[in-house]
PDB file of C-alpha atoms in Angstrom:
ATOM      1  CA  UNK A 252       0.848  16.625   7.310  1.00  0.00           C
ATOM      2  CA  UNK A 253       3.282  15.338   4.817  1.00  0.00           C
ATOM      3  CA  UNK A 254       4.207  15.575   1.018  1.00  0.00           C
ATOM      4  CA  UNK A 255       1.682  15.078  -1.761  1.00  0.00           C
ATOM      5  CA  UNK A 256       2.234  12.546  -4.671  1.00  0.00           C
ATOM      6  CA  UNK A 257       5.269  14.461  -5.954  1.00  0.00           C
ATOM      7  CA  UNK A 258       6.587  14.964  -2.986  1.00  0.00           C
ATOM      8  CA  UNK A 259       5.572  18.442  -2.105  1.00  0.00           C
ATOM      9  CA  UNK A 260       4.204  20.003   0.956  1.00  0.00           C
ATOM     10  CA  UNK A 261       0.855  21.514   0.091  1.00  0.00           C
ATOM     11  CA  UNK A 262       0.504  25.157  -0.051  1.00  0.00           C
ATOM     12  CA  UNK A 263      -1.856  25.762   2.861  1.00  0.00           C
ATOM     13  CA  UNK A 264      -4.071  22.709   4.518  1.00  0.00           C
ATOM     14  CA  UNK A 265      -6.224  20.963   2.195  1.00  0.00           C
ATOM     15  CA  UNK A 266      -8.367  19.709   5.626  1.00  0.00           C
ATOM     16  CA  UNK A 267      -9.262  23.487   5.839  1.00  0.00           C
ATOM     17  CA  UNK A 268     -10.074  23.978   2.142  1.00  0.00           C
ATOM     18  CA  UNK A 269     -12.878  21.434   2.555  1.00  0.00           C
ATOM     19  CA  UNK A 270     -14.271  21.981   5.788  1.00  0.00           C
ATOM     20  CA  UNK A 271     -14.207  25.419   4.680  1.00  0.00           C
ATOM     21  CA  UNK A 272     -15.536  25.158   1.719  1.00  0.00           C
ATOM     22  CA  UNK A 273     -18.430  22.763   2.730  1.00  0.00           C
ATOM     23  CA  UNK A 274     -19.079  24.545   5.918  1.00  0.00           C
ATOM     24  CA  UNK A 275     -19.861  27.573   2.838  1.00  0.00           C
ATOM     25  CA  UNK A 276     -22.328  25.217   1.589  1.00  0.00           C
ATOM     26  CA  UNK A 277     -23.876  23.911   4.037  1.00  0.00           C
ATOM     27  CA  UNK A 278     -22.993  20.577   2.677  1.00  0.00           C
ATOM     28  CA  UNK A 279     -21.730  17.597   4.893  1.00  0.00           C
ATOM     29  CA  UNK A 280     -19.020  15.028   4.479  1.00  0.00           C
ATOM     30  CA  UNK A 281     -18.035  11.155   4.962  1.00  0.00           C
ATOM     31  CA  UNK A 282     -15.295   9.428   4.814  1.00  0.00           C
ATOM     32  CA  UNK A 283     -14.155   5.672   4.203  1.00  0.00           C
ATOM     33  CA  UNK A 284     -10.920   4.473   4.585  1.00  0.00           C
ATOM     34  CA  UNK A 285      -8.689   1.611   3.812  1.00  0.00           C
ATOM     35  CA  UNK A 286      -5.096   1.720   3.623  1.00  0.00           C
ATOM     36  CA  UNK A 287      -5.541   5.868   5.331  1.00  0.00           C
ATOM     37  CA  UNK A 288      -6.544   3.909   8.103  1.00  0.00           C
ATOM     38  CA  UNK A 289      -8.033   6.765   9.918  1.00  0.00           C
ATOM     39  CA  UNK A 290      -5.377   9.148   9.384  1.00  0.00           C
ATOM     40  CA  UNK A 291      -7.930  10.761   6.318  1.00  0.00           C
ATOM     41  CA  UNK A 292     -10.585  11.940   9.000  1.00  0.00           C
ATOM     42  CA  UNK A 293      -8.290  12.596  11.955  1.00  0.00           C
ATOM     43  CA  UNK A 294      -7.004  15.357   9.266  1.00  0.00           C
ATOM     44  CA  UNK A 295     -10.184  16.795   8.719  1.00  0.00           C
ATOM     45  CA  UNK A 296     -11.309  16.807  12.635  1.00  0.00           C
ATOM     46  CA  UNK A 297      -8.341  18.563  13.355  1.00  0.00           C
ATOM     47  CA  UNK A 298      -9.792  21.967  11.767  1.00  0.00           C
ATOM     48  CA  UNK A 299     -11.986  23.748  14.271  1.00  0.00           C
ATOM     49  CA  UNK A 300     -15.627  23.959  12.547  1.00  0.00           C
ATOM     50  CA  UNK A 301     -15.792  20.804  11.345  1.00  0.00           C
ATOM     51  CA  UNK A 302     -18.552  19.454  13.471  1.00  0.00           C
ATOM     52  CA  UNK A 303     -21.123  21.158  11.220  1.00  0.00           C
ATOM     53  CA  UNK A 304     -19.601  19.328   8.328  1.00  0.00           C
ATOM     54  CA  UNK A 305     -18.044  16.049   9.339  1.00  0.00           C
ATOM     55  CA  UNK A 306     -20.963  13.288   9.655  1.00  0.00           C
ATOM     56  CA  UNK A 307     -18.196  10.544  10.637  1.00  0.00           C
ATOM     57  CA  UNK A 308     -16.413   7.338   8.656  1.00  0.00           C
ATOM     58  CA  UNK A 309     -15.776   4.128   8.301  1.00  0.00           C
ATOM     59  CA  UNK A 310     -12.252   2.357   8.478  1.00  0.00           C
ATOM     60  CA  UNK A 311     -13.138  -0.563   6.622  1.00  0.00           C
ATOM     61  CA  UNK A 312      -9.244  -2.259   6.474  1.00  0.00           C
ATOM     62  CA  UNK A 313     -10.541  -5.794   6.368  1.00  0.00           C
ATOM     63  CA  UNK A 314     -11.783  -6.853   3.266  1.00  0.00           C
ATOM     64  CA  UNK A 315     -15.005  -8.677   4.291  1.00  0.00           C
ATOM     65  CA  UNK A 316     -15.394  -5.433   6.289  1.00  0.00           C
ATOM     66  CA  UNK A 317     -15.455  -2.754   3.314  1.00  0.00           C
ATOM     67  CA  UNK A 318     -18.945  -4.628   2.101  1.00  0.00           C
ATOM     68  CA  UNK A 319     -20.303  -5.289   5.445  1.00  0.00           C
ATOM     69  CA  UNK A 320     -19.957  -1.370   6.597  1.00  0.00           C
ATOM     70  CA  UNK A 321     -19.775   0.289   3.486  1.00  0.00           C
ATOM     71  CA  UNK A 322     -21.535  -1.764   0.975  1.00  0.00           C
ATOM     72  CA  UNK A 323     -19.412  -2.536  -1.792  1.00  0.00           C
ATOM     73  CA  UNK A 324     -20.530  -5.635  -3.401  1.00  0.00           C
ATOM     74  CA  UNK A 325     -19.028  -8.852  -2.341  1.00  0.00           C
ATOM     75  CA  UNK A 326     -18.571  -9.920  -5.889  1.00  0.00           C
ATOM     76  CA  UNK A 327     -16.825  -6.938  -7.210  1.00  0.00           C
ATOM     77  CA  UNK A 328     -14.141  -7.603  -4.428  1.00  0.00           C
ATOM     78  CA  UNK A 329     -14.086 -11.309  -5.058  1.00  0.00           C
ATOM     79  CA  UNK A 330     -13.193 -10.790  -8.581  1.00  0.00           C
ATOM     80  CA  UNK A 331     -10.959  -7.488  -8.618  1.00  0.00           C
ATOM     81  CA  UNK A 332     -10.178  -7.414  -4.703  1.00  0.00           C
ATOM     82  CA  UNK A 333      -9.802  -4.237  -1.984  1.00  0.00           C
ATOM     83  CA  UNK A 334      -7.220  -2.295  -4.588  1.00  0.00           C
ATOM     84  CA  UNK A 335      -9.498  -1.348  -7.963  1.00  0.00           C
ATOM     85  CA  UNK A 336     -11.024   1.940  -9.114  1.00  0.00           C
ATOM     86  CA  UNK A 337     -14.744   0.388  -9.258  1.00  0.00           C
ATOM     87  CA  UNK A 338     -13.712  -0.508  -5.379  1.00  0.00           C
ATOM     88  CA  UNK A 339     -12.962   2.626  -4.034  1.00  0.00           C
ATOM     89  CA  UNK A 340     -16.245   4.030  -6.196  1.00  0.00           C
ATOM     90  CA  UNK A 341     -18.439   1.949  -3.999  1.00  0.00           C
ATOM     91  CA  UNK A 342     -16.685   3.077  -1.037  1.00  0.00           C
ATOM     92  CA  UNK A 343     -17.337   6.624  -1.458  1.00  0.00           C
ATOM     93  CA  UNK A 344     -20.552   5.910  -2.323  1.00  0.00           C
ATOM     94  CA  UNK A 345     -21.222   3.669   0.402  1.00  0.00           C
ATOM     95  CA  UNK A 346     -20.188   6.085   3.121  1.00  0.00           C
ATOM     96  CA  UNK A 347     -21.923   8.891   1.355  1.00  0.00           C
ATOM     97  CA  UNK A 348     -25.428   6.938   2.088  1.00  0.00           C
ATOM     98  CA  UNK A 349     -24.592   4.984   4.763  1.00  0.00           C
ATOM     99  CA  UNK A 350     -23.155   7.896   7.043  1.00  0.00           C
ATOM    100  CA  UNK A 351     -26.173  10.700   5.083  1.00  0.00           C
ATOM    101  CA  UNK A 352     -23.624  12.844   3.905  1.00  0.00           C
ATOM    102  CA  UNK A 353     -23.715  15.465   1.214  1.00  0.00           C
ATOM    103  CA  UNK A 354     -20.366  14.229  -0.155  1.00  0.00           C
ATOM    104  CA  UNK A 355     -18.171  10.708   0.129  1.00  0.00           C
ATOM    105  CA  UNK A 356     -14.432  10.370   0.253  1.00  0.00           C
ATOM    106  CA  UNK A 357     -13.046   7.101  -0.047  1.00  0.00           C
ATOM    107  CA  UNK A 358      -8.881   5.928   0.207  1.00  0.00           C
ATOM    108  CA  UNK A 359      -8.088   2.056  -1.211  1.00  0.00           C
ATOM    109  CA  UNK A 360      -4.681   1.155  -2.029  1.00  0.00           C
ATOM    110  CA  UNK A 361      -1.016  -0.612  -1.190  1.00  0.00           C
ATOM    111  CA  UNK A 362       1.319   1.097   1.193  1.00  0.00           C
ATOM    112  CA  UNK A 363       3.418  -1.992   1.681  1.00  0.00           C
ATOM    113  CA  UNK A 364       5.897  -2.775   2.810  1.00  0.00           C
ATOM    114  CA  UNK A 365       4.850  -5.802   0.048  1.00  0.00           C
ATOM    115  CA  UNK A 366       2.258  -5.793  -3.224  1.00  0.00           C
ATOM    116  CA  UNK A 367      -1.009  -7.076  -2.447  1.00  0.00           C
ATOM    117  CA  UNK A 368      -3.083  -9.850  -4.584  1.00  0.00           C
ATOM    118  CA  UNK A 369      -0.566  -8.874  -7.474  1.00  0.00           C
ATOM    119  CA  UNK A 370      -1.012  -5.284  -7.125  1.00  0.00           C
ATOM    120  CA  UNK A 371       2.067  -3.572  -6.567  1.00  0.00           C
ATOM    121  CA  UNK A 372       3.199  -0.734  -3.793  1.00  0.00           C
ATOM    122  CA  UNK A 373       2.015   2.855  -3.661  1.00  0.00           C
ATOM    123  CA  UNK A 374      -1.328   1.806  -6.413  1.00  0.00           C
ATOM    124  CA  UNK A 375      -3.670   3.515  -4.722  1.00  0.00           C
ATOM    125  CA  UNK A 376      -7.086   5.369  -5.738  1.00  0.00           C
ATOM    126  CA  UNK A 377      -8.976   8.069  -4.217  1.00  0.00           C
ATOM    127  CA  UNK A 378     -12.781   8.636  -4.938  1.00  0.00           C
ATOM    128  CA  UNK A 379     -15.368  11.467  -4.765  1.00  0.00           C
ATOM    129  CA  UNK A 380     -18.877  11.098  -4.655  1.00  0.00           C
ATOM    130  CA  UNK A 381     -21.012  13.709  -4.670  1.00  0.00           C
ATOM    131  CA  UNK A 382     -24.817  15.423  -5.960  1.00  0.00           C
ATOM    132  CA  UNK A 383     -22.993  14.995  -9.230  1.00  0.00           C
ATOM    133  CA  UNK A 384     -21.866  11.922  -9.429  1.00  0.00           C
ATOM    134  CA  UNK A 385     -19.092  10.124  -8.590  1.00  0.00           C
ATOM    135  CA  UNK A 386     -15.337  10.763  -9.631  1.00  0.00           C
ATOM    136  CA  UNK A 387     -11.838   8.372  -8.668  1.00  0.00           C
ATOM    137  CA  UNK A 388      -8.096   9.371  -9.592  1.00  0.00           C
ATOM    138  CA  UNK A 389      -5.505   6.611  -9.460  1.00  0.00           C
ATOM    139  CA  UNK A 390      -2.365   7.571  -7.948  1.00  0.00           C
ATOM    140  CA  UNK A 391       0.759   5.910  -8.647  1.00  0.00           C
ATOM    141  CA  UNK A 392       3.088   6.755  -5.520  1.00  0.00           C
ATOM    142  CA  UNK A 393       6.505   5.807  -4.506  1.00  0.00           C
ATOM    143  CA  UNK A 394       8.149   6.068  -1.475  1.00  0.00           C
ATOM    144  CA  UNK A 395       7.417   4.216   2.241  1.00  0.00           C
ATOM    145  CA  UNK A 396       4.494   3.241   4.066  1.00  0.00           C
ATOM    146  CA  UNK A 397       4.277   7.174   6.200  1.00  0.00           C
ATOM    147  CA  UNK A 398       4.666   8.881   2.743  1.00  0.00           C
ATOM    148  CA  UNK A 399       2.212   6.683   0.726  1.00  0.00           C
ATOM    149  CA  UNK A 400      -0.867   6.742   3.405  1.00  0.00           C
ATOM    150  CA  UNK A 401       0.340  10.706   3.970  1.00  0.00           C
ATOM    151  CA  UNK A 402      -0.220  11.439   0.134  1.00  0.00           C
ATOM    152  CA  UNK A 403      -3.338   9.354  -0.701  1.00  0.00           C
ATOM    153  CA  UNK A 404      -4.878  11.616   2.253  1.00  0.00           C
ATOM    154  CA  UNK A 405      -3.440  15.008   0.563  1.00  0.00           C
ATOM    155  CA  UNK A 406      -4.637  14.108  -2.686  1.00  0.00           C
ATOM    156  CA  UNK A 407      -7.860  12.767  -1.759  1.00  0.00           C
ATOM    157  CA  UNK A 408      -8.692  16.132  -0.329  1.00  0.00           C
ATOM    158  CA  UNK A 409      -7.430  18.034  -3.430  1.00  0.00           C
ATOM    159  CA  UNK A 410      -9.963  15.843  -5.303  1.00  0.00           C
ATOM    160  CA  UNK A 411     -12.677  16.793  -3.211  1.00  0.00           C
ATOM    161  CA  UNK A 412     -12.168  20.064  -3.748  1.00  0.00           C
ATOM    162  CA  UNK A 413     -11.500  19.770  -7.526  1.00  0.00           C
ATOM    163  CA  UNK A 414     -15.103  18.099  -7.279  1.00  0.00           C
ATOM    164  CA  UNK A 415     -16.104  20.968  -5.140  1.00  0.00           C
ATOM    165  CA  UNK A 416     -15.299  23.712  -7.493  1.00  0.00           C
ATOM    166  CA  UNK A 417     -16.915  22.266 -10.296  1.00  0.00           C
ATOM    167  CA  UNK A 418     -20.221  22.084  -8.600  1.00  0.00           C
ATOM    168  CA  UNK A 419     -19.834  25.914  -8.251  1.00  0.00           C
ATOM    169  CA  UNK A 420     -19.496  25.604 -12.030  1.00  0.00           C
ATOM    170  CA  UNK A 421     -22.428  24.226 -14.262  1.00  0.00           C
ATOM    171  CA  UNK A 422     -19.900  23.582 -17.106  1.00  0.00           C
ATOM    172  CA  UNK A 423     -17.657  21.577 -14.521  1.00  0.00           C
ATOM    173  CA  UNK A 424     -20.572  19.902 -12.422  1.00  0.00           C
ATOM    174  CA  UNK A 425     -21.140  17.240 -15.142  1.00  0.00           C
ATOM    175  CA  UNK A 426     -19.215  13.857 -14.370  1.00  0.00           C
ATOM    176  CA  UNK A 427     -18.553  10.475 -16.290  1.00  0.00           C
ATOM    177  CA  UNK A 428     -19.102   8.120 -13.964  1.00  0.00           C
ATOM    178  CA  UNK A 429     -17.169   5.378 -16.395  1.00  0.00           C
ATOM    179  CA  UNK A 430     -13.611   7.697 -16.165  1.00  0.00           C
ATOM    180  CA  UNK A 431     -10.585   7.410 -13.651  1.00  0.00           C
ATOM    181  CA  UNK A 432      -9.187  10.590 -13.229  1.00  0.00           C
ATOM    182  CA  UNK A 433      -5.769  10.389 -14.713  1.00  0.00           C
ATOM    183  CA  UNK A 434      -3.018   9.192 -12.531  1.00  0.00           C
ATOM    184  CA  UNK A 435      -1.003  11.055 -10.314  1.00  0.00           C
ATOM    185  CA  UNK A 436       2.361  10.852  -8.635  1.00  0.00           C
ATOM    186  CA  UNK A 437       5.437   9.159 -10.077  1.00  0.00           C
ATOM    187  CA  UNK A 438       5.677  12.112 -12.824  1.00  0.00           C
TER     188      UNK A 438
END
């Protein structure tokens, strides 16, 4: 795997922490992917136990295709497009129900090489969704195409297990549904 949003390789995998974690549970997971393209769940099939935890995913890269599979309302992306906070939301949500998973991951944003419908290279946000609700961090990366889809999956998995934790922790469970996470990357 590569470097995180400042450019760090991760202490450890954070593939294992979840499956790990989840398999602890007895909690499943789904994923849905956009600019990840795939790369998101090939990382978490790659740790050995995961069949008791992975359900499966969606790679939704078309547009048209991220409400069709995954059920994010056509007229949220017709007015904000594939790249927006409420986006990814419904993504992880979507995949959550649609695939019967305990827990949704979700991955929406720019790698480039160019900006997309005005929104400009390495924007992208991660989402959460879980028993408690539903949580998204924006991530403001720099760097190439490998690093950005490399770092969106690294940090996507440190959310889940930020979101997790807190579940272990009544004080922590509680979620605003109405915040973004505060950005990362670009520090």
């Amino acid at each position: 795997m590569g470097t995180d949003a400042n450019n760090e390789r991760p202490a450890g995998s954070p593939a294992a922490a979840v499956v790990h974690s989840l398999h602890e549970r007895h909690e499943t997971l789904a994923t849905v992917e956009s600019l990840t393209g795939g790369l998101l769940s090939a990382s978490i099939v790659e740790i050995a136990g995961v069949s008791g935890v992975y359900r499966g995913g969606l790679v939704t890269y078309a547009t048209e295709l991220k409400s069709e599979l995954a059920g994010v309302p056509a007229e949220l992306l017709a007015e904000r497009g594939p790249v927006d906070p409420d986006v990814a939301r419904a993504l992880a949500e979507g995949g959550r129900r649609r695939c019967g998973a305990d827990w949704g991951l979700a991955t929406t944003g720019v790698a480039g090489p160019e900006p997309q419908d005005g929104k400009p290279v390495g924007l992208v946000y991660v989402a959460a969704a879980g028993p408690a609700g539903t949580v998204v961090r924006q991530l403001d990366l720099d760097g190439g195409r490998d690093h950005i889809r490399s770092a969106a999956v690294i940090e996507a998995l440190r959310l889940l297990v930020e979101r997790i934790q807190a579940a272990d922790d009544p004080a922590g469970a509680a979620v605003d549904d109405d915040a973004t996470a505060a950005p990362a990357g670009r520090r």
